[in-house]
Structure formats: structure tokens, C-alpha cells
Short mmCIF file of C-alpha atoms (C1' of nucleotides) in Angstrom, two decimals:
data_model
loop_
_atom_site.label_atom_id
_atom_site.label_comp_id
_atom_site.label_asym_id
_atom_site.label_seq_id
_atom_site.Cartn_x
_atom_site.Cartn_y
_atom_site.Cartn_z
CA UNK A 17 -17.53 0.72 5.28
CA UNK A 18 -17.00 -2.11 2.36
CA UNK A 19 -16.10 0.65 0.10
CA UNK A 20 -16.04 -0.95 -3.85
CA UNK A 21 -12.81 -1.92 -5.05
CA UNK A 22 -10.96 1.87 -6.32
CA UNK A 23 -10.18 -0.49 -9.48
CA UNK A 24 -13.37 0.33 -10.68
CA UNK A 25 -12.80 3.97 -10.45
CA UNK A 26 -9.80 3.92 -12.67
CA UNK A 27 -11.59 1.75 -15.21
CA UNK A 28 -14.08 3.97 -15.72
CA UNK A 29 -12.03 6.84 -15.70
CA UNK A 30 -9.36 5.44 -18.17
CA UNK A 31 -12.42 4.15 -20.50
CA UNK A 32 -13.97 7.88 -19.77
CA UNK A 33 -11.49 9.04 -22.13
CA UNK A 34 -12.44 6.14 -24.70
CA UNK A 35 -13.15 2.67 -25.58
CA UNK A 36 -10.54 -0.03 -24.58
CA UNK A 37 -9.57 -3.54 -24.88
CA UNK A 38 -8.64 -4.75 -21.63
CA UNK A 39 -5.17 -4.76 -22.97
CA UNK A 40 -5.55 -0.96 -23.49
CA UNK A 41 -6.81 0.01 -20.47
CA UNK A 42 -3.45 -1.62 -18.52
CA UNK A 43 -1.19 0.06 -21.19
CA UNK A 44 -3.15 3.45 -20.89
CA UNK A 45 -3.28 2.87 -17.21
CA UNK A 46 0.35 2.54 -16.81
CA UNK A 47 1.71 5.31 -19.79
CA UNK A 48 -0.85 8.11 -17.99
CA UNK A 49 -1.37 7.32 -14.10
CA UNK A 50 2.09 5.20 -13.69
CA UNK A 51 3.36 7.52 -11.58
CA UNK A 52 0.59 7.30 -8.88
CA UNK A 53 -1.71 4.47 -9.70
CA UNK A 54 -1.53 0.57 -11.07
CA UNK A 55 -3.47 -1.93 -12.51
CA UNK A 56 -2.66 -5.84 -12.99
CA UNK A 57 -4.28 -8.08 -15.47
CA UNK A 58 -5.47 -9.79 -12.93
CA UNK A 59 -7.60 -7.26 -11.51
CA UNK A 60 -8.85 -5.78 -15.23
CA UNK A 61 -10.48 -8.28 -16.66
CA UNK A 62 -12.71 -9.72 -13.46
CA UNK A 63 -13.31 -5.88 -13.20
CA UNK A 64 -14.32 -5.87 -16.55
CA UNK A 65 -16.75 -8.04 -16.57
CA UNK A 66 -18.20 -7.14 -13.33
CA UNK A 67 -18.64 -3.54 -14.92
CA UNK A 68 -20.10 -5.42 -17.53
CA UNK A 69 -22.75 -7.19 -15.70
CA UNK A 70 -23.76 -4.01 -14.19
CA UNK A 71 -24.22 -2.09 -17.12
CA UNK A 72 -21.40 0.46 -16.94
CA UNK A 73 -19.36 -0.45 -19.58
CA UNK A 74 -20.41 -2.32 -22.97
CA UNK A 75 -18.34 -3.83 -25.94
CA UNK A 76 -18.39 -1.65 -28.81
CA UNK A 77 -17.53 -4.30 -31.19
CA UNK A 78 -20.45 -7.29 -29.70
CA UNK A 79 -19.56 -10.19 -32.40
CA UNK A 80 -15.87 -10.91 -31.40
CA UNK A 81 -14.37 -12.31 -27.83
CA UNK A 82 -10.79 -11.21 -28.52
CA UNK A 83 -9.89 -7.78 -29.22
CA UNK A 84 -13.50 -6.23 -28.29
CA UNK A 85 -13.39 -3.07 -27.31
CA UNK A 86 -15.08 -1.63 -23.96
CA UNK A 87 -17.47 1.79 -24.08
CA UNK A 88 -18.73 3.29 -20.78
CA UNK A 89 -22.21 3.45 -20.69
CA UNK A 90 -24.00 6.67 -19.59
CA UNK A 91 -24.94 4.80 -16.42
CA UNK A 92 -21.26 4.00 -16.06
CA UNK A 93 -20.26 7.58 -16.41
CA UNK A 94 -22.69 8.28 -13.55
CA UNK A 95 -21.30 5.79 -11.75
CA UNK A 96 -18.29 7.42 -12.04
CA UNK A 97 -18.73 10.48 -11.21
CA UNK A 98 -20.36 8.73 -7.57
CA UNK A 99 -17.23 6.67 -7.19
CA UNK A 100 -15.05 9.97 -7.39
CA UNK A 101 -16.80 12.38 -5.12
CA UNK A 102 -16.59 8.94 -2.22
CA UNK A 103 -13.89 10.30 0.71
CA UNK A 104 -10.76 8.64 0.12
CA UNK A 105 -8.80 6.54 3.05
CA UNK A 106 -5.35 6.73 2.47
CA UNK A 107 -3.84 2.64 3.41
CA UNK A 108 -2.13 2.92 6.58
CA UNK A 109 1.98 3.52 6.04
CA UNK A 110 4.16 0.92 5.73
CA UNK A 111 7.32 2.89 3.80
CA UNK A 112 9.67 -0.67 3.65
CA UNK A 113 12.69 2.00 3.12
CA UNK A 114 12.39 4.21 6.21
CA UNK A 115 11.10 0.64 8.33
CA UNK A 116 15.60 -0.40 7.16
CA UNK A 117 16.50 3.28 7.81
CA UNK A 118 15.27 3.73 11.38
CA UNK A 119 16.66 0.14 12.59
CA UNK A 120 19.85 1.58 10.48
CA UNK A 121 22.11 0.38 13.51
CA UNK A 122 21.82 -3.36 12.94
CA UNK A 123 22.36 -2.35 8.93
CA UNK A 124 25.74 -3.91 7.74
CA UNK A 125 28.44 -1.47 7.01
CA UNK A 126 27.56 0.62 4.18
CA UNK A 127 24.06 -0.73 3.27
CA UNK A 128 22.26 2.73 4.71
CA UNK A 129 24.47 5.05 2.29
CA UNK A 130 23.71 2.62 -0.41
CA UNK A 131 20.12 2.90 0.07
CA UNK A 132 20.21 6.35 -0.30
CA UNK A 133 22.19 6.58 -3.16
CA UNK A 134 19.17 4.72 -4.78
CA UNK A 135 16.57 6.52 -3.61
CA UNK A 136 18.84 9.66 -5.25
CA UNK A 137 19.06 7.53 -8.58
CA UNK A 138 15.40 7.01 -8.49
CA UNK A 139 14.47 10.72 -7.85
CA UNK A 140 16.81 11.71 -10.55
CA UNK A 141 15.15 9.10 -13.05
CA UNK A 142 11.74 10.49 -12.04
CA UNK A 143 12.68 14.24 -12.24
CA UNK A 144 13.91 13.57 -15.70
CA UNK A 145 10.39 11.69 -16.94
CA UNK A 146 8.58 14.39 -14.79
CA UNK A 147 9.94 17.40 -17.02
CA UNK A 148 9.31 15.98 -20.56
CA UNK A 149 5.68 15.34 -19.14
CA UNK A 150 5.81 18.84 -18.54
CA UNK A 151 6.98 19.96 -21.55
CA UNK A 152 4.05 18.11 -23.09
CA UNK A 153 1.42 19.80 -20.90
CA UNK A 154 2.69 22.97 -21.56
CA UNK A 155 2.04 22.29 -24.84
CA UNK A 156 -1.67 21.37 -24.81
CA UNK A 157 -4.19 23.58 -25.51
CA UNK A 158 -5.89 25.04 -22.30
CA UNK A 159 -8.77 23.33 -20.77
CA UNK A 160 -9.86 21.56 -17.34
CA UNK A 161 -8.10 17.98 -17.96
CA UNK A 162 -5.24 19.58 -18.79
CA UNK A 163 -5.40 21.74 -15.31
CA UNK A 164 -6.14 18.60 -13.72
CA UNK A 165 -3.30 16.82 -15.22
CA UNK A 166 -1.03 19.55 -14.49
CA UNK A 167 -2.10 19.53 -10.81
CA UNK A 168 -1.00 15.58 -10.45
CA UNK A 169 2.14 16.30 -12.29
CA UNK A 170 3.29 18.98 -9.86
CA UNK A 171 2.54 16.88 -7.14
CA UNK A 172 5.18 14.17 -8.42
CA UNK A 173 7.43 17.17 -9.38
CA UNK A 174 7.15 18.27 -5.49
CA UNK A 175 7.77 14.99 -3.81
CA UNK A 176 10.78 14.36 -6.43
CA UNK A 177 12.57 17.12 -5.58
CA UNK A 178 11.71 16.68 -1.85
CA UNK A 179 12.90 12.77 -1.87
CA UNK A 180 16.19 14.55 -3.70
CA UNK A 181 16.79 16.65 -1.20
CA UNK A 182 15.97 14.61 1.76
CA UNK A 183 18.27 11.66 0.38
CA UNK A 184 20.83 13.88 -0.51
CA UNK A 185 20.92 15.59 2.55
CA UNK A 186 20.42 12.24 4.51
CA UNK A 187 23.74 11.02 3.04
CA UNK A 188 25.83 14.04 3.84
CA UNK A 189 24.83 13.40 7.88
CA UNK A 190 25.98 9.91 7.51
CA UNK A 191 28.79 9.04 9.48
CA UNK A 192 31.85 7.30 7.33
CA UNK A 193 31.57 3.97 9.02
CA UNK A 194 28.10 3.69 8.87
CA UNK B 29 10.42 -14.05 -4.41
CA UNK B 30 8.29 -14.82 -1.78
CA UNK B 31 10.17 -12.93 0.50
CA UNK B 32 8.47 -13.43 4.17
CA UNK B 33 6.33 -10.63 5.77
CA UNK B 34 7.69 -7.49 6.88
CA UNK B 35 5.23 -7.26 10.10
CA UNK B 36 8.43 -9.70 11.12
CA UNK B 37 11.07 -6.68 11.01
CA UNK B 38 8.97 -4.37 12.73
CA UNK B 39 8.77 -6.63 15.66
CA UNK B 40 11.72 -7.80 15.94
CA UNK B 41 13.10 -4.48 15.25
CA UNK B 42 10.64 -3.25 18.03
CA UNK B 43 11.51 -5.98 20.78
CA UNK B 44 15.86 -4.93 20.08
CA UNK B 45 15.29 -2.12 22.24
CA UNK B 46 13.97 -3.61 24.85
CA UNK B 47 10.51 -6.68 26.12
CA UNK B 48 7.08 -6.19 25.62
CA UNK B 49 3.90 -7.73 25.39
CA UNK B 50 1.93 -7.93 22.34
CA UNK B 51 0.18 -4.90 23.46
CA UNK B 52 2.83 -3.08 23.94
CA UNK B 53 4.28 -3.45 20.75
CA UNK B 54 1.78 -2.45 19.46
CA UNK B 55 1.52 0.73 20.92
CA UNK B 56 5.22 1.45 20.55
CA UNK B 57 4.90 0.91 16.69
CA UNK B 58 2.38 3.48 16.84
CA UNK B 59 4.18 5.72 18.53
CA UNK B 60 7.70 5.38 17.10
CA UNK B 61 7.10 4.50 13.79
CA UNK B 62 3.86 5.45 13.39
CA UNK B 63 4.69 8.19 10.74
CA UNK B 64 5.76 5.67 8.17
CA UNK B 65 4.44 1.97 9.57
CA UNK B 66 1.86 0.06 11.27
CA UNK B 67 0.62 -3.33 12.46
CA UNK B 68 -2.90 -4.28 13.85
CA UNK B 69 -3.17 -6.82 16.51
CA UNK B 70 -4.53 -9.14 13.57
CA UNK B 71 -1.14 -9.09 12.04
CA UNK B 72 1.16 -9.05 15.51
CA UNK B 73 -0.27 -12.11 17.47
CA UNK B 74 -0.13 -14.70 14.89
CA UNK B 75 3.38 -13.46 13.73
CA UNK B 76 4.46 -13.44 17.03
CA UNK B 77 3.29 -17.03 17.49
CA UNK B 78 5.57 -18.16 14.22
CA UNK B 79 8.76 -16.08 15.87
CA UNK B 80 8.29 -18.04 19.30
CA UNK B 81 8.00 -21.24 17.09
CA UNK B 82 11.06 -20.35 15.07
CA UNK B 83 13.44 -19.71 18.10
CA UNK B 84 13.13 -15.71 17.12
CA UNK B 85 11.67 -14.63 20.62
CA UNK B 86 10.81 -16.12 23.28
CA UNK B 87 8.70 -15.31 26.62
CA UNK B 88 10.70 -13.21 29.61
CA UNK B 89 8.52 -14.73 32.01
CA UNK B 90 7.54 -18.35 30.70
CA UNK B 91 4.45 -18.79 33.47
CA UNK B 92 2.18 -16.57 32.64
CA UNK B 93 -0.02 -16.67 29.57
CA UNK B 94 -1.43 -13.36 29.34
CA UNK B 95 0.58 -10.28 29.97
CA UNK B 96 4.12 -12.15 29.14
CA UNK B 97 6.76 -9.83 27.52
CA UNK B 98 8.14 -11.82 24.43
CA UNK B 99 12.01 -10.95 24.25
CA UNK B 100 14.31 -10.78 21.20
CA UNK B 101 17.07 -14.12 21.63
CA UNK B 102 20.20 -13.95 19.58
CA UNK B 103 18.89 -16.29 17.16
CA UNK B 104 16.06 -13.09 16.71
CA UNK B 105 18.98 -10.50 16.28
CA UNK B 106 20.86 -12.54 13.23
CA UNK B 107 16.91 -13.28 11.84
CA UNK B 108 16.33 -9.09 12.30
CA UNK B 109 19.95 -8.14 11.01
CA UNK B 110 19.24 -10.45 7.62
CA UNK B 111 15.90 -9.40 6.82
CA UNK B 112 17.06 -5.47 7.15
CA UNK B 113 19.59 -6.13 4.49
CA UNK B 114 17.12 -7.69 2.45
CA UNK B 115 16.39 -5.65 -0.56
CA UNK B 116 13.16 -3.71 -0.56
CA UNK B 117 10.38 -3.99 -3.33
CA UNK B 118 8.28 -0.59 -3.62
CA UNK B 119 4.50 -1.76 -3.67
CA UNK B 120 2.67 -0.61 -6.81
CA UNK B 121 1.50 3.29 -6.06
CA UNK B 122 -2.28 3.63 -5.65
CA UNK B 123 -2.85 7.24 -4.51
CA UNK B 124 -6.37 7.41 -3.96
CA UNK B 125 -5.83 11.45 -3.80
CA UNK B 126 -4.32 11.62 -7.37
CA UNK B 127 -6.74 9.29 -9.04
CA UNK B 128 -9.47 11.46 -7.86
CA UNK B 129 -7.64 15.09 -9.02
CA UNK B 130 -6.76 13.38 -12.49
CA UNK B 131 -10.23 13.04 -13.50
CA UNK B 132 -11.06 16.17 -11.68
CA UNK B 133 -13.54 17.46 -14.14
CA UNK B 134 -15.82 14.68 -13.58
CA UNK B 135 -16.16 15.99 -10.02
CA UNK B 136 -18.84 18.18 -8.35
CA UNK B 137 -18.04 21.66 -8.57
CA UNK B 138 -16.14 22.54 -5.39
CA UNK B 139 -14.64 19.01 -4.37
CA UNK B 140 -11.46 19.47 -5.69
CA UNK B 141 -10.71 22.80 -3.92
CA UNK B 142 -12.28 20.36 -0.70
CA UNK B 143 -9.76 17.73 -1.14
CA UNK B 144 -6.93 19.75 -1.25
CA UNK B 145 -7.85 21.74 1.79
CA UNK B 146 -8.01 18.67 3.70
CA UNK B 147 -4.15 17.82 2.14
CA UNK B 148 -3.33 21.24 3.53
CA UNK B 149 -4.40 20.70 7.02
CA UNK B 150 -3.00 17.28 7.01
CA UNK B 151 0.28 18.39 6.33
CA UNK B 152 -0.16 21.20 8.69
CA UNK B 153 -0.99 18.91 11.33
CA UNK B 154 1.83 16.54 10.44
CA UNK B 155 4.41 19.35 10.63
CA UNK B 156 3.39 20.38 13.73
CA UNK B 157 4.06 16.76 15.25
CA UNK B 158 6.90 16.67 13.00
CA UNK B 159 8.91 19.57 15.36
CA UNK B 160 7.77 18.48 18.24
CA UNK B 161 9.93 15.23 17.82
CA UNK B 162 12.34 16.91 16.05
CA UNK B 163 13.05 19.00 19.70
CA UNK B 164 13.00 15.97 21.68
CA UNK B 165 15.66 14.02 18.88
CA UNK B 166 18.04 17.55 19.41
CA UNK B 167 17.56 17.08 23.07
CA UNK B 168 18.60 13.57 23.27
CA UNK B 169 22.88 12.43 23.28
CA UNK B 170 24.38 11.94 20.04
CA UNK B 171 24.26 8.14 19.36
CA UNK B 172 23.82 5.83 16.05
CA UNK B 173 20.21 5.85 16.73
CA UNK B 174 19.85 8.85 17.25
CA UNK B 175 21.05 9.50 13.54
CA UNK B 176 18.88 7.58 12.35
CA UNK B 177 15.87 8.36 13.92
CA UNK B 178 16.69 11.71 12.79
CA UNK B 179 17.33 10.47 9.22
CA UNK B 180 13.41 9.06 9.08
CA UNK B 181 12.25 12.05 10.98
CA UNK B 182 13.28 14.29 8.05
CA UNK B 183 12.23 12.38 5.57
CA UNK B 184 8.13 12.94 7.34
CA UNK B 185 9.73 16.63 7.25
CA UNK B 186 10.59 17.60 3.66
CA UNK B 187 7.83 15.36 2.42
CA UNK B 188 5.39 17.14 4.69
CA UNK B 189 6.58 20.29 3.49
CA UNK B 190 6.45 19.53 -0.28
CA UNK B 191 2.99 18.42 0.18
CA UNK B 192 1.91 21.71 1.90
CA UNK B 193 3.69 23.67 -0.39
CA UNK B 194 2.08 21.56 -3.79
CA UNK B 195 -1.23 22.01 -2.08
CA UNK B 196 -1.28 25.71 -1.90
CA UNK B 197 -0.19 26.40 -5.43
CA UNK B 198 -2.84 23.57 -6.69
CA UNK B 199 -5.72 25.13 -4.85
CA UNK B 200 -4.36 28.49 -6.40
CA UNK B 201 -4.33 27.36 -9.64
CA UNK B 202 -7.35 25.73 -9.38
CA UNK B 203 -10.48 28.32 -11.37
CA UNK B 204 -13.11 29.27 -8.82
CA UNK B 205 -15.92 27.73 -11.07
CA UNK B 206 -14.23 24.36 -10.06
"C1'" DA C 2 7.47 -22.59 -39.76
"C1'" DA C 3 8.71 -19.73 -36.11
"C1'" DC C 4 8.04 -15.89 -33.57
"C1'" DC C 5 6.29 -11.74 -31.61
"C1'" DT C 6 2.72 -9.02 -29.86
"C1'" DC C 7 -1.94 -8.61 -28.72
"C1'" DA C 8 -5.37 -10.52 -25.88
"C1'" DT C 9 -8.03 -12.97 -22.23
"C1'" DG C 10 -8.60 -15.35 -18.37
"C1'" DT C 11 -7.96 -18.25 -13.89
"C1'" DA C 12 -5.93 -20.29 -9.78
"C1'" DA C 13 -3.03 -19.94 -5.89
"C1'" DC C 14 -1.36 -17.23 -2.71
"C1'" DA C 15 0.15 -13.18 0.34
"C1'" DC C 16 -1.01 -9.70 3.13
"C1'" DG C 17 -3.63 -7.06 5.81
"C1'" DT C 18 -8.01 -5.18 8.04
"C1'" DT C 19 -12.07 -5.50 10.84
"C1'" DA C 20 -15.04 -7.36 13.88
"C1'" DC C 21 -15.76 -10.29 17.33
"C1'" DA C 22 -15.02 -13.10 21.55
"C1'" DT C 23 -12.81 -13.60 25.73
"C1'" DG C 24 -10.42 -13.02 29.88
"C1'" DA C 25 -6.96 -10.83 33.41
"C1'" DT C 26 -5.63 -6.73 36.16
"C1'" DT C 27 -6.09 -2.50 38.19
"C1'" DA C 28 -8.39 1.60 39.78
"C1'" DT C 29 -12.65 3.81 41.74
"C1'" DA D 27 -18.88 -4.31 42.52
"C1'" DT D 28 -18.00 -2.31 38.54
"C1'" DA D 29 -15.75 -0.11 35.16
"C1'" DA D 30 -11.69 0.81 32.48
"C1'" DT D 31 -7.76 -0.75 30.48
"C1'" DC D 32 -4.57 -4.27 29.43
"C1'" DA D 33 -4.17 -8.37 26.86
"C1'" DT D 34 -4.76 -12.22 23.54
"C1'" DG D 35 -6.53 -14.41 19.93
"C1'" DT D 36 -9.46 -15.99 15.72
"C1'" DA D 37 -12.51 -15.93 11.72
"C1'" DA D 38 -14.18 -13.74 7.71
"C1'" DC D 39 -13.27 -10.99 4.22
"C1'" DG D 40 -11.18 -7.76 0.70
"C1'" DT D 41 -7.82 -6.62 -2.30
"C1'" DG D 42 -4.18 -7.35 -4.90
"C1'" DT D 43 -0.08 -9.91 -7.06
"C1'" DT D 44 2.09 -13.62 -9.64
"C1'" DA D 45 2.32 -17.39 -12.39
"C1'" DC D 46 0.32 -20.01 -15.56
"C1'" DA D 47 -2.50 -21.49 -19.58
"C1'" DT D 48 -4.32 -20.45 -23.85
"C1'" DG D 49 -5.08 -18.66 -28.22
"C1'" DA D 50 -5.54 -15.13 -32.32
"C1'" DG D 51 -3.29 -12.41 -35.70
"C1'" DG D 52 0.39 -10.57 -38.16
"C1'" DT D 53 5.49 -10.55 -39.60
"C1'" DT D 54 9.95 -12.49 -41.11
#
DNA sequence: AACCTCATGTAACACGTTACATGATTAT
DNA sequence: ATAATCATGTAACGTGTTACATGAGGTT
């Protein structure tokens, strides 16, 4: 076990694409993966200059301390490229939403129905930023990242509309009083 | 913030239907929630421990040390009934699944197709659980809790069926060279 | 001068897992 | 008796967040 910290993984990948201040690498982080993957400050820049240490990553600019850029080495990319291929363990489950649902019985009157109207607001919010993601990858020329992107869209595309329906669906079965 | 730890709903949630020992609980949370939470032993005896302390539960058979179901007092039930109609914070996505597909290209030819038809069996395998509770939630008398189990149960449903079905069309539209 | 955004970092804490140690009960 | 299972607990560690502190650079 004592797998490294995944972190590292989007790091690399993020700074794969190009050089980075720390600052960067949470915006890009959050613009592009948002949907399925986060980063705080307080994990980048310890990360950073582990990567550092080992060689992975270097600072493009070396004179400055603020507002240097990080490059991925050649060893780093390698290093990527291991990282990826590792099996993935999913966290065990602990879905906060369905944990209220399921004890729904000792839920005041009218909290349940309100929870799923937000989990309907929430899909609807994401299906909307889903499509003009879309739109955008329809647009791009052809190539692997953009079949790769693509893929990871769909998948948020497919659990959207699932989370729609279910809540949707979940609501209707409601009792009034409840 | 610093709301207090949710492992504290699950029990308490858990010992409102009925006693059990640490051990137990822990075996009915994998059983009866197991599709969207867990606890490890590491996380249910110490928080245990702080209920007892609080007045929360307290032991249905106050001799014995080991093997002494902790009931849920009435004190427990207001505790469990608050913290349910606590608002719930989403933690940060990390899908170690996604990460990996997004930078797809820098993995070894053939992984990607792998991954996702490991995601298909999973969700296979999920469904197939899936109905089985789903025939012994139609067999059981209409009740509140009933609904509700019902509620969570479809929620593992259409989410296990969007993943199968996103899985299919990704490996489909994945090129055979990766 | 004041302010905003960019930028870097650390310290304290929360949460949870895993591995380990230990003992009581029950079945063979 | 011995093995399996039931049962309880702790210690070490990993991972991550949040809040805070600090400062550079550019704009109004």
C-alpha cells in the first residue's frame, strides 16, 4: 500500500500541458477538472516543492521567488505516465445526502422534498455548464486529448441527467406530509 | 463551521432501529448502507465512547464490558433528529477514474479500454445487488421507511445505470490503437 | 494612497484508514 | 483443547481543508 499522494498526479498532468505558477495550476485545476477533481493551496505548493526536490518539475524562470513558473522535467513526465497506469481505489462512500435521505423519517416536515429540490437545482446548473463544454469540444480539432476530454465530459453529462431523473422522480413518490 | 463528525449520524441513526454492540453496528452499516456509507471500527469505538459521555447512548446491559449493546436514549433521538437537519457540505470531488481518462494519452496503450471494462463490470455487479434489494423493499409493507429506503435504493439504481450505459459508449468511442 | 489581484507559504486541525494488540464466547 | 468468530480498543499515519500571514505588482 502507501500509495503517493494522487495530488501529484494532477500536478504533473496539469503542468503536462504547460508551465505554471502555483497560482496557475489551482486556477487551471479548477476551470478544466472542476467537475471531478480539486486542489487547495495548501496541498500545491508543499507538492510543489516536493516535485521539485525530486526532479520532476523545474522553474522556468530560476532568478525570481514570486511568480516563477514550473516546467515538468522529462523525468517528471515519466513519472507521470507511472503514476497514471497505478490501479485506482475509489475512497469508501460516504454520500452525506442519501446518509439524511435514508433516516428521512426523523427529517422535520418538509426538509426531504427540500433536499431534493436542490439536488434538481444543482443538476440543472451542471447540465447547463456541461453543454457549453460540449459545444466547445465539438469544436476542437480532432485528436486524442480531445477524445479523452470528451470521454470525462460524457461521464458528468450521464450522472447529471441520472441525478435529474432520480431527484425528480424521488420527489414525485414523496408523500405530501413528508 | 466545524460542524461535528458525521460517523455520529450513522450511529445514532443505526442504533434508532433497534441495540447493538459495536460490532454489530458495524456490520449493519455495511449491510444497510453500505451502498453509499461506511465506518471502520477505528472511527465507531472512539465515537461511541464520546456519545456514552454525552448522554447520546448508553449501555442496555451496564455489567458487562465486552459484548454490551449501546442503546439510543431520548437525549440520542433529539441529538440524531438535529444533526439530520443539518445542512450538508459536498466534499471536494476527487475521481481517481476521471483524472486518469483525462490525461488518457499519457497512458499505455490498452489501459484505458482496461479501466473502463472494470467500470462496466462494477456497475454490472452493482445492478445485480441493486434488484435483489429492490425485490425484498417491494416485498416488505408500505411504511415511511420503507419510502425511503426505496428513495436511496434508486438513487444506487439510476446512477448504476448511467455509469454502465457511459461506459459502453466510452469504450466504443475509444480507437483500437488506444 | 488605497486597493485589487497575483502569489507563496505555514500552522492547526479534522477525519479517516490500517495495523496491531488483546480478550471473551461459542462451536467442533 | 483448539479454532473461529465476536468484540473492543489504540497508535501511527496519510491526506486534505481552513485560516492566517505576508508580500509583490499594477491600477485608480
Amino acid at each position: 500500500m502507501s500509495r503517493r499522494p494522487q495530488t501529484e498526479i494532477a500536478i504533473l498532468g496539469a503542468l503536462s500541458i504547460g508551465p505554471m505558477t502555483g497560482y496557475e495550476l489551482r486556477a487551471a485545476i479548477t476551470d478544466v477538472l472542476g467537475d471531478f477533481w480539486h486542489e487547495s493551496f495548501g496541498q500545491i505548493y508543499p507538492t510543489l516543492a516536493t516535485l521539485e526536490e525530486s526532479g520532476s518539475v523545474r522553474r522556468a524562470t530560476p532568478g525570481r521567488t514570486s511568480g516563477s513558473r514550473f516546467e515538468i522535467t522529462s523525468a517528471g513526465r515519466a513519472v507521470l505516465r507511472e503514476r497514471l497506469a497505478e490501479p485506482h481505489t475509489a475512497p469508501p462512500p460516504r454520500n452525506a445526502l442519501l446518509l439524511r435521505l435514508f433516516f428521512g423519517s426523523e427529517l422535520p416536515p418538509g426538509r426531504a422534498a427540500e433536499l431534493l429540490r436542490a439536488e434538481i437545482d444543482r443538476a440543472t446548473t451542471a447540465l447547463g455548464r456541461f453543454a457549453a463544454i460540449r459545444a466547445e469540444v465539438v469544436a476542437e480539432p480532432e485528436s486524442e486529448a480531445r477524445t479523452f476530454r470528451s470521454l470525462t465530459l460524457s461521464y458528468g453529462e450521464h450522472h447529471a441527467r441520472a441525478h435529474l431523473t432520480w431527484a425528480r422522480e424521488a420527489l414525485a413518490a414523496l408523500p405530501q406530509d413528508l
